[in-house]
XYZ file of C-alpha atoms in Angstrom:
489
model
C -4.398 91.279 98.551
C -6.875 89.528 96.447
C -4.540 87.161 94.766
C -3.406 86.325 98.329
C -6.819 85.419 99.107
C -7.320 83.329 96.011
C -4.016 81.402 96.573
C -5.299 80.485 100.136
C -8.615 79.400 98.922
C -7.091 77.254 96.391
C -4.872 75.668 98.753
C -7.563 75.029 101.146
C -9.282 73.270 98.233
C -6.778 71.349 97.237
C -6.127 70.031 100.846
C -9.672 69.077 101.109
C -9.496 67.202 97.897
C -6.575 65.370 98.967
C -8.234 64.235 102.055
C -11.192 63.174 100.264
C -9.322 61.065 98.050
C -8.083 59.058 100.841
C -10.133 55.675 100.862
C -11.130 54.695 104.386
C -10.686 50.825 105.012
C -11.522 48.557 107.833
C -10.607 44.927 108.368
C -14.064 43.769 106.905
C -13.709 45.779 103.605
C -10.181 44.817 103.066
C -11.342 41.375 103.273
C -14.101 41.696 101.036
C -11.895 43.733 98.005
C -9.189 40.807 98.574
C -11.952 38.013 97.989
C -13.453 39.952 95.170
C -10.275 40.756 93.314
C -7.770 37.907 94.181
C -6.388 36.219 91.124
C -6.106 32.939 92.758
C -9.539 32.739 93.928
C -11.011 33.529 90.534
C -8.833 30.459 89.196
C -10.252 28.511 91.853
C -13.887 29.452 90.881
C -13.061 28.572 87.352
C -11.781 25.223 88.740
C -15.013 24.730 90.424
C -16.890 25.498 87.064
C -14.755 22.752 85.468
C -15.207 20.085 87.955
C -18.956 20.702 87.980
C -18.819 20.202 84.109
C -16.926 17.338 84.390
C -19.269 15.746 86.925
C -22.467 16.531 84.353
C -20.392 14.632 81.644
C -19.860 11.626 83.743
C -23.564 11.536 84.367
C -24.471 11.286 80.795
C -22.419 7.562 80.625
C -25.703 6.178 81.964
C -27.898 7.328 79.251
C -28.066 6.148 75.732
C -26.077 7.962 73.063
C -27.194 8.564 69.540
C -24.540 8.893 66.528
C -25.167 9.868 62.813
C -22.708 8.608 60.390
C -22.557 9.366 56.756
C -20.188 9.001 53.776
C -19.427 8.673 50.296
C -16.793 6.218 48.888
C -15.942 6.190 44.966
C -13.874 2.885 43.852
C -12.176 2.150 40.504
C -13.857 -1.048 40.251
C -17.436 -2.324 41.022
C -18.232 -5.415 42.852
C -19.461 -8.214 40.802
C -21.796 -10.805 41.477
C -21.329 -12.993 38.488
C -17.644 -14.132 37.243
C -16.541 -13.789 33.842
C -17.499 -17.075 32.652
C -20.860 -16.839 34.067
C -21.178 -13.605 32.408
C -20.101 -15.310 28.983
C -22.577 -17.747 29.371
C -25.549 -15.740 29.999
C -24.471 -13.265 27.178
C -24.526 -16.262 24.518
C -27.300 -17.926 25.998
C -29.389 -18.565 22.791
C -26.296 -19.321 20.982
C -24.840 -21.995 23.074
C -28.263 -23.338 23.522
C -28.941 -23.650 19.795
C -25.656 -25.110 19.069
C -26.559 -27.841 21.663
C -29.854 -28.354 19.979
C -28.323 -28.455 16.472
C -26.034 -30.878 17.624
C -28.589 -33.231 18.709
C -31.204 -32.950 15.996
C -29.346 -31.707 13.068
C -29.737 -35.152 11.521
C -33.490 -35.141 11.787
C -33.751 -31.393 10.357
C -31.586 -32.473 7.315
C -34.453 -34.976 6.326
C -36.887 -32.201 6.316
C -38.033 -30.410 3.329
C -36.123 -27.332 2.069
C -39.051 -25.129 2.867
C -39.119 -26.318 6.469
C -35.534 -26.256 6.917
C -35.667 -22.775 5.914
C -38.479 -21.728 8.149
C -37.055 -23.516 10.902
C -33.536 -22.004 10.450
C -35.585 -18.565 10.690
C -37.022 -19.401 13.918
C -34.059 -20.759 15.457
C -32.248 -17.715 14.488
C -35.016 -15.401 16.086
C -34.992 -17.388 19.245
C -31.266 -17.210 19.329
C -31.576 -13.416 19.081
C -34.093 -13.687 21.741
C -32.232 -15.807 24.104
C -29.032 -13.923 23.533
C -30.557 -10.532 24.616
C -32.413 -12.103 27.537
C -28.871 -13.408 28.837
C -27.288 -9.818 28.214
C -30.260 -8.277 30.118
C -29.507 -10.542 32.993
C -25.970 -9.661 32.886
C -26.716 -6.056 33.174
C -29.411 -6.607 35.694
C -26.808 -7.919 38.043
C -24.521 -5.336 37.893
C -23.923 -3.674 41.142
C -22.515 -0.303 39.978
C -20.933 0.246 43.275
C -18.272 2.558 42.141
C -20.153 5.516 43.862
C -21.332 4.487 47.266
C -23.346 6.675 49.475
C -23.910 5.378 53.049
C -25.349 6.763 56.368
C -26.428 5.521 59.632
C -27.926 6.377 62.910
C -26.777 4.166 65.737
C -27.918 3.991 69.322
C -25.715 2.492 72.095
C -27.216 1.947 75.803
C -24.696 0.465 78.291
C -26.255 -2.226 80.390
C -23.372 -3.381 82.203
C -19.834 -2.069 82.097
C -18.279 -3.874 85.140
C -18.666 -0.853 87.524
C -16.664 1.368 85.536
C -19.454 3.994 85.084
C -20.226 4.416 88.594
C -16.492 4.598 89.497
C -15.967 7.426 86.962
C -19.098 9.118 88.291
C -17.698 8.646 91.921
C -14.272 10.170 90.802
C -16.146 13.223 88.961
C -18.095 13.955 92.403
C -14.744 13.825 94.505
C -13.077 16.099 91.809
C -15.657 18.438 92.427
C -15.366 18.316 96.213
C -11.563 18.722 95.643
C -12.307 21.667 93.676
C -14.492 23.130 96.458
C -11.900 22.466 99.340
C -9.306 23.974 97.185
C -11.252 27.207 96.820
C -11.869 27.275 100.736
C -8.259 26.846 101.102
C -7.323 29.655 98.831
C -10.088 31.760 100.801
C -8.633 31.113 104.099
C -5.072 31.755 102.792
C -6.281 35.180 101.376
C -7.904 36.145 104.572
C -4.918 35.160 106.405
C -2.485 37.118 104.349
C -4.781 40.147 104.413
C -5.160 40.027 108.136
C -1.307 40.191 108.451
C -0.817 42.993 105.962
C -3.625 44.932 107.444
C -2.516 44.680 111.146
C 1.096 45.338 109.901
C 0.260 48.642 108.565
C -1.555 49.435 111.749
C 1.309 48.470 113.867
C 3.902 50.674 111.479
C 1.227 53.459 111.933
C 1.186 53.627 115.458
C 5.034 53.046 115.673
C 4.994 56.018 113.323
C 3.149 58.280 115.880
C 5.501 56.774 118.455
C 8.448 57.660 116.493
C 7.111 60.916 115.930
C 6.396 61.512 119.570
C 10.111 60.137 120.794
C 11.701 62.245 118.137
C 9.486 65.556 119.279
C 10.369 64.386 122.871
C 14.309 64.171 122.317
C 14.136 67.137 120.225
C 12.713 69.540 122.777
C 14.937 67.915 125.533
C 17.987 68.819 123.045
C 16.911 72.266 123.086
C 16.591 72.442 126.716
C 20.139 70.751 127.229
C 21.767 73.288 124.631
C 20.163 76.273 126.701
C 21.765 74.749 129.887
C 25.196 74.453 128.339
C 25.045 78.153 127.431
C 24.106 79.007 131.096
C 26.930 76.598 132.108
C 24.919 73.901 133.911
C 25.572 71.318 131.545
C 28.598 69.724 129.823
C 29.217 69.963 126.217
C 29.617 65.947 126.483
C 25.867 65.802 127.585
C 24.734 67.966 124.729
C 26.459 65.466 122.051
C 24.771 62.557 124.062
C 21.415 63.981 123.338
C 22.401 65.149 119.702
C 23.105 61.622 119.001
C 19.849 60.448 120.365
C 17.980 63.028 118.348
C 20.018 61.632 115.099
C 18.949 57.889 116.174
C 15.287 59.043 116.582
C 15.143 60.747 113.166
C 16.662 57.777 111.536
C 14.286 55.479 113.365
C 11.073 57.788 112.142
C 12.661 57.685 108.558
C 12.835 53.811 108.693
C 9.025 53.641 110.010
C 8.076 55.777 107.276
C 9.384 53.701 104.634
C 8.175 50.750 105.933
C 4.731 52.045 106.130
C 4.635 53.166 102.623
C 5.906 49.758 101.661
C 3.287 47.770 103.824
C 0.467 49.898 102.523
C 1.860 49.034 98.971
C 1.255 45.515 99.952
C -2.026 45.827 101.099
C -3.361 47.685 98.367
C -1.924 44.943 96.182
C -3.673 42.280 98.196
C -7.024 44.218 98.083
C -6.729 44.855 94.463
C -6.296 48.389 94.430
C -3.416 50.487 92.593
C -0.349 50.315 94.925
C -0.128 53.732 95.156
C -3.560 54.603 96.245
C -3.909 56.575 99.307
C -5.491 54.733 102.053
C -6.412 55.059 105.674
C -7.229 52.103 107.958
C -9.860 52.458 110.499
C -7.895 51.009 113.402
C -5.035 53.364 112.756
C -7.037 55.824 114.951
C -7.331 53.749 117.764
C -5.364 54.901 120.724
C -5.181 51.511 122.233
C -5.241 48.628 119.949
C -5.935 46.048 122.909
C -9.597 47.690 122.776
C -10.387 46.436 119.390
C -8.707 42.994 119.950
C -11.053 40.195 119.205
C -11.268 37.698 121.953
C -11.420 34.240 120.707
C -14.523 32.322 121.365
C -13.761 29.125 119.332
C -12.436 25.811 120.548
C -9.087 25.097 120.295
C -9.755 21.229 120.078
C -7.857 19.081 117.265
C -11.085 17.811 116.443
C -12.453 20.937 114.884
C -9.292 21.156 112.658
C -9.945 17.677 111.479
C -13.561 18.528 110.491
C -12.860 21.966 108.765
C -9.260 22.032 107.480
C -9.490 22.130 103.894
C -5.849 20.616 103.442
C -7.195 17.402 105.341
C -10.534 17.429 103.181
C -8.607 17.221 100.058
C -6.064 14.591 101.443
C -9.362 12.760 102.113
C -10.563 13.234 98.988
C -7.433 11.869 97.225
C -7.672 8.681 99.369
C -11.343 8.280 98.145
C -10.244 9.193 94.511
C -7.533 6.291 94.666
C -9.985 3.792 95.829
C -12.587 4.636 92.923
C -9.519 4.518 90.469
C -9.005 1.010 91.719
C -12.517 0.030 91.282
C -12.477 1.575 87.759
C -9.370 -0.676 86.922
C -11.105 -3.511 88.257
C -13.878 -3.277 85.839
C -11.436 -3.985 83.031
C -11.404 -7.758 84.049
C -15.258 -8.008 84.135
C -17.672 -8.560 81.159
C -19.446 -5.565 79.712
C -22.763 -5.524 77.830
C -24.177 -2.876 75.634
C -27.453 -2.678 73.733
C -27.090 -1.360 70.273
C -29.507 -0.269 67.607
C -29.868 1.881 64.525
C -31.057 2.425 61.096
C -28.663 2.343 58.166
C -28.969 3.222 54.218
C -27.110 3.269 51.354
C -27.231 3.868 47.566
C -26.906 1.520 45.768
C -28.835 -0.638 48.147
C -28.838 -4.354 47.872
C -32.571 -4.880 48.918
C -33.992 -4.692 45.337
C -31.147 -5.784 43.135
C -28.818 -3.199 43.814
C -31.270 -0.590 43.043
C -29.634 3.210 42.257
C -31.889 4.377 45.384
C -31.502 4.995 48.915
C -32.679 2.062 50.957
C -32.243 1.015 54.650
C -32.998 -1.312 57.550
C -33.364 -1.346 61.070
C -31.005 -2.900 63.314
C -31.032 -4.232 67.123
C -28.426 -6.322 68.714
C -26.415 -6.940 72.032
C -22.684 -6.773 72.283
C -20.919 -8.430 74.826
C -17.097 -8.047 75.681
C -15.532 -10.915 77.955
C -11.855 -10.324 78.751
C -10.192 -13.829 78.447
C -6.361 -13.048 78.994
C -4.306 -10.104 79.207
C -1.233 -11.561 80.766
C -1.924 -9.861 84.275
C -2.039 -6.271 83.000
C -5.321 -5.480 85.062
C -4.109 -7.266 87.959
C -0.845 -5.345 88.184
C -2.427 -1.873 87.761
C -4.759 -2.790 90.621
C -2.052 -3.589 92.989
C -0.249 -0.170 91.786
C -3.629 1.526 92.568
C -4.025 -0.067 95.968
C -0.430 1.063 96.849
C -1.269 4.570 95.902
C -4.367 4.442 98.184
C -2.104 2.989 100.941
C 0.439 6.182 100.217
C -2.397 8.587 100.313
C -3.944 7.301 103.731
C -0.386 7.451 105.317
C -0.143 11.021 104.043
C -3.492 11.871 105.540
C -2.587 10.516 108.845
C 0.802 12.374 108.832
C -1.199 15.669 107.842
C -3.658 14.834 110.846
C -0.681 14.664 113.266
C 0.948 17.693 111.977
C -2.483 19.850 112.373
C -2.837 18.585 115.763
C 0.616 19.826 116.911
C 0.107 23.144 114.869
C -3.470 23.572 116.577
C -1.721 23.312 119.921
C 1.307 25.419 119.113
C -1.010 28.138 117.957
C -3.155 27.918 121.104
C -0.151 28.342 123.204
C 1.267 31.190 121.300
C -2.263 33.001 121.773
C -2.305 32.239 125.597
C 1.690 33.715 125.630
C 0.527 36.451 123.591
C -2.135 37.690 125.910
C 0.398 37.278 128.654
C 2.872 39.223 127.028
C 0.513 41.951 126.305
C -0.534 42.241 130.157
C 3.057 42.344 130.787
C 3.688 45.216 128.394
C 0.890 47.065 129.484
C 2.505 47.052 133.047
C 5.831 48.139 131.553
C 4.317 50.904 129.726
C 2.674 52.138 133.007
C 5.982 52.060 134.753
C 8.039 53.690 132.077
C 5.515 56.499 131.857
C 5.728 56.940 135.532
C 9.578 56.745 135.230
C 9.762 59.374 132.613
C 7.177 61.612 134.374
C 9.646 61.392 137.478
C 12.846 61.789 135.270
C 11.577 64.921 133.453
C 10.539 66.404 136.801
C 13.803 65.842 138.377
C 15.709 67.274 135.577
C 13.587 70.263 135.649
C 14.450 70.672 139.291
C 18.066 69.887 138.594
C 18.597 66.894 140.722
C 18.807 64.518 137.754
C 21.267 64.392 134.983
C 20.408 64.476 131.327
C 21.880 60.984 130.730
C 19.165 59.626 133.410
C 16.569 61.423 131.381
C 17.723 59.860 127.884
C 17.641 56.310 129.506
C 14.056 57.162 130.958
C 13.148 58.397 127.302
C 14.932 55.148 125.584
C 13.058 52.859 128.282
C 9.564 54.647 127.361
C 10.259 54.161 123.555
C 11.176 50.339 124.275
C 8.191 49.921 126.581
C 5.604 51.811 123.774
C 6.900 49.788 121.068
C 6.946 46.250 123.154
C 3.187 47.417 123.733
C 2.595 47.814 120.039
C 4.033 44.516 119.106
C 2.189 42.739 121.883
C -1.169 43.875 120.484
C -0.211 43.050 117.063
C 0.898 39.719 118.141
C -2.244 38.857 120.180
C -4.395 39.622 116.746
C -2.160 37.431 114.639
C -1.788 34.796 117.128
C -5.845 34.858 116.893
C -5.833 34.824 113.232
C -2.849 31.882 113.092
C -5.254 29.741 115.467
C -8.517 30.164 113.235
C -6.488 29.237 110.134
C -5.025 26.226 111.970
C -8.622 25.294 113.011
C -9.827 25.927 109.282
C -12.608 28.379 110.639
C -11.152 31.571 109.223
C -14.247 33.838 108.311
């Protein structure tokens, strides 16, 4: 007895935990989960960040840029200021000068006394040594020793006039950021559209599951009643077989609906970013009448609303603007460009004090002007091609506006027709309910045959199913119109 009680408690606890594991979702929570977990939306957000950084980068083109350069170079030969002949002359400056002096005053020196000649020769030898040494020093001082060169520079460049290229580049960056934002909005609306369709598909199949279960219970009970009548001899075996066939059909229908519901919930979970096998319950599954939770459209179905809000049109308009800015950028290639340049450069050895083996530098400021003269019409051809691309983008924008205008009209018409069909489906349901009630009453009194009851049951099933389809169609038509207008929130 104790074991049986314990088993019952465990079963109850297990059932409670299974119920608590069910996640309750409504349409808003499904939308929030989808927007939070959708991978394409995450990609769109990253693209927006990329476009923002590109725009910030374009802004820096207006500002001065500072670059630091540095380097080392080894060469196998050094730069020589003096040629070999000059080096030879300077290296033998005293000897050469003395030979010229001797050639001119040698006869006078020979007439001098021997003592004076010896003294003069000694002095001249000393002078030759001094002058040769001085010449060698000059040659040495003129050495550059540029086999090992260290150099560095800091350079500042400031654009003054670039033919409008920087302005066009910044405009293109701004447009790129707008394209990324509009693309993200398009992805957001597509995500909401898909989640709404999946949500109402699950709700529809859940109600059809309850309908199929009710129909199965109905024909199953009716089959039992007919079998009893066959035993009592008031019904034929053929009528019993007809009812049994309907029971099999109802069971098959219930199985298909159950399978479809499981698959639809998997899709909904995937769109919400949940595990596909997670058990979820939708808030609108409990509604007995789906038309009671139908959102009435309070938005204008004017095409102008779509023209102002559709992300696709905004992107196409951005592409037209982008093409025009591309044309401006290409035109800048035929205009003069002016840049201010300045900086500080150093080197070792430096040429400011006789190729001194120290770091020495200088400041510099200048203006650089680039004027295109002849390029065989290259820029002109590119400008023409860009203008052609602008024309194509404008025509695509006009075509898209026409198609969207047609789409809005069609969606508004479909919503109106869906509401009419819903009213007709409700009326048909009321008539089918009354017809089934009358058939059951007549059958119980023995004045109506089983085949007539089967027809009433089939008509009731069809009417109820059409009512569910009509209710879901109203919701989806409303969502379609919102997406066509670009106001799906």
